[in-house]
């Protein structure tokens, strides 16, 4: 499990890990995390197929 103080730092760390290196696009990951947080904050699931009650924005 990875942990950082900001989403940007988490994205950068995630894309540099051995298993993900060269396989993840940091810009796309940041966009997906931002979208997830927007839906979590709004309590609406518009594109993930999850129960909206299970969405919680990442800090």
PDB file of C-alpha atoms in Angstrom:
ATOM      1  CA  UNK A   1       0.000   0.000   0.000  1.00  0.00           C
ATOM      2  CA  UNK A   2       1.263   3.449  -0.895  1.00  0.00           C
ATOM      3  CA  UNK A   3       0.594   6.605   1.083  1.00  0.00           C
ATOM      4  CA  UNK A   4       1.440  10.220   0.361  1.00  0.00           C
ATOM      5  CA  UNK A   5       0.282  13.645   1.514  1.00  0.00           C
ATOM      6  CA  UNK A   6      -1.369  14.626  -1.775  1.00  0.00           C
ATOM      7  CA  UNK A   7      -2.935  12.956  -4.787  1.00  0.00           C
ATOM      8  CA  UNK A   8      -0.177  14.381  -6.977  1.00  0.00           C
ATOM      9  CA  UNK A   9       2.508  12.795  -4.807  1.00  0.00           C
ATOM     10  CA  UNK A  10       0.611   9.510  -4.722  1.00  0.00           C
ATOM     11  CA  UNK A  11       0.294   9.487  -8.506  1.00  0.00           C
ATOM     12  CA  UNK A  12       4.002  10.135  -8.964  1.00  0.00           C
ATOM     13  CA  UNK A  13       4.962   7.441  -6.458  1.00  0.00           C
ATOM     14  CA  UNK A  14       2.508   4.961  -7.998  1.00  0.00           C
ATOM     15  CA  UNK A  15       3.827   5.415 -11.508  1.00  0.00           C
ATOM     16  CA  UNK A  16       7.429   4.916 -10.333  1.00  0.00           C
ATOM     17  CA  UNK A  17       6.954   1.634  -8.472  1.00  0.00           C
ATOM     18  CA  UNK A  18       8.626  -1.377 -10.053  1.00  0.00           C
ATOM     19  CA  UNK A  19       5.383  -3.141 -10.935  1.00  0.00           C
ATOM     20  CA  UNK A  20       3.812  -0.015 -12.506  1.00  0.00           C
ATOM     21  CA  UNK A  21       6.848   1.628 -14.096  1.00  0.00           C
ATOM     22  CA  UNK A  22       6.142   2.196 -17.767  1.00  0.00           C
ATOM     23  CA  UNK A  23       2.613   0.799 -17.444  1.00  0.00           C
ATOM     24  CA  UNK A  24       0.743   3.732 -15.896  1.00  0.00           C
ATOM     25  CA  UNK A  25       0.084   7.178 -17.272  1.00  0.00           C
ATOM     26  CA  UNK A  26       0.375   9.670 -14.428  1.00  0.00           C
ATOM     27  CA  UNK A  27      -1.902  12.246 -16.100  1.00  0.00           C
ATOM     28  CA  UNK A  28      -4.704   9.722 -16.645  1.00  0.00           C
ATOM     29  CA  UNK A  29      -4.369   8.364 -13.108  1.00  0.00           C
ATOM     30  CA  UNK A  30      -4.588  11.896 -11.662  1.00  0.00           C
ATOM     31  CA  UNK A  31      -7.693  12.584 -13.757  1.00  0.00           C
ATOM     32  CA  UNK A  32      -9.361   9.351 -12.617  1.00  0.00           C
ATOM     33  CA  UNK A  33      -8.611  10.078  -8.957  1.00  0.00           C
ATOM     34  CA  UNK A  34      -9.982  13.600  -9.322  1.00  0.00           C
ATOM     35  CA  UNK A  35     -13.163  12.236 -10.936  1.00  0.00           C
ATOM     36  CA  UNK A  36     -13.534   9.636  -8.172  1.00  0.00           C
ATOM     37  CA  UNK A  37     -13.202  12.374  -5.548  1.00  0.00           C
ATOM     38  CA  UNK A  38     -15.789  14.541  -7.289  1.00  0.00           C
ATOM     39  CA  UNK A  39     -18.290  11.689  -7.311  1.00  0.00           C
ATOM     40  CA  UNK A  40     -17.454  10.764  -3.723  1.00  0.00           C
ATOM     41  CA  UNK A  41     -17.947  14.318  -2.521  1.00  0.00           C
ATOM     42  CA  UNK A  42     -21.226  14.630  -4.428  1.00  0.00           C
ATOM     43  CA  UNK A  43     -22.420  11.189  -3.302  1.00  0.00           C
ATOM     44  CA  UNK A  44     -23.269  10.357  -6.910  1.00  0.00           C
ATOM     45  CA  UNK A  45     -21.887   7.485  -8.942  1.00  0.00           C
ATOM     46  CA  UNK A  46     -22.084   8.437 -12.587  1.00  0.00           C
ATOM     47  CA  UNK A  47     -19.540   6.157 -14.222  1.00  0.00           C
ATOM     48  CA  UNK A  48     -18.051   3.537 -11.914  1.00  0.00           C
ATOM     49  CA  UNK A  49     -20.962   1.121 -11.430  1.00  0.00           C
ATOM     50  CA  UNK A  50     -20.628   1.308  -7.650  1.00  0.00           C
ATOM     51  CA  UNK A  51     -23.196   1.921  -4.989  1.00  0.00           C
ATOM     52  CA  UNK A  52     -22.970   5.679  -4.320  1.00  0.00           C
ATOM     53  CA  UNK A  53     -22.989   4.958  -0.593  1.00  0.00           C
ATOM     54  CA  UNK A  54     -19.668   3.162  -1.025  1.00  0.00           C
ATOM     55  CA  UNK A  55     -17.984   6.208  -2.552  1.00  0.00           C
ATOM     56  CA  UNK A  56     -15.870   8.340  -0.282  1.00  0.00           C
ATOM     57  CA  UNK A  57     -13.530  11.034  -1.509  1.00  0.00           C
ATOM     58  CA  UNK A  58      -9.848  10.361  -0.945  1.00  0.00           C
ATOM     59  CA  UNK A  59      -8.053  12.930   1.141  1.00  0.00           C
TER      60      UNK A  59
END
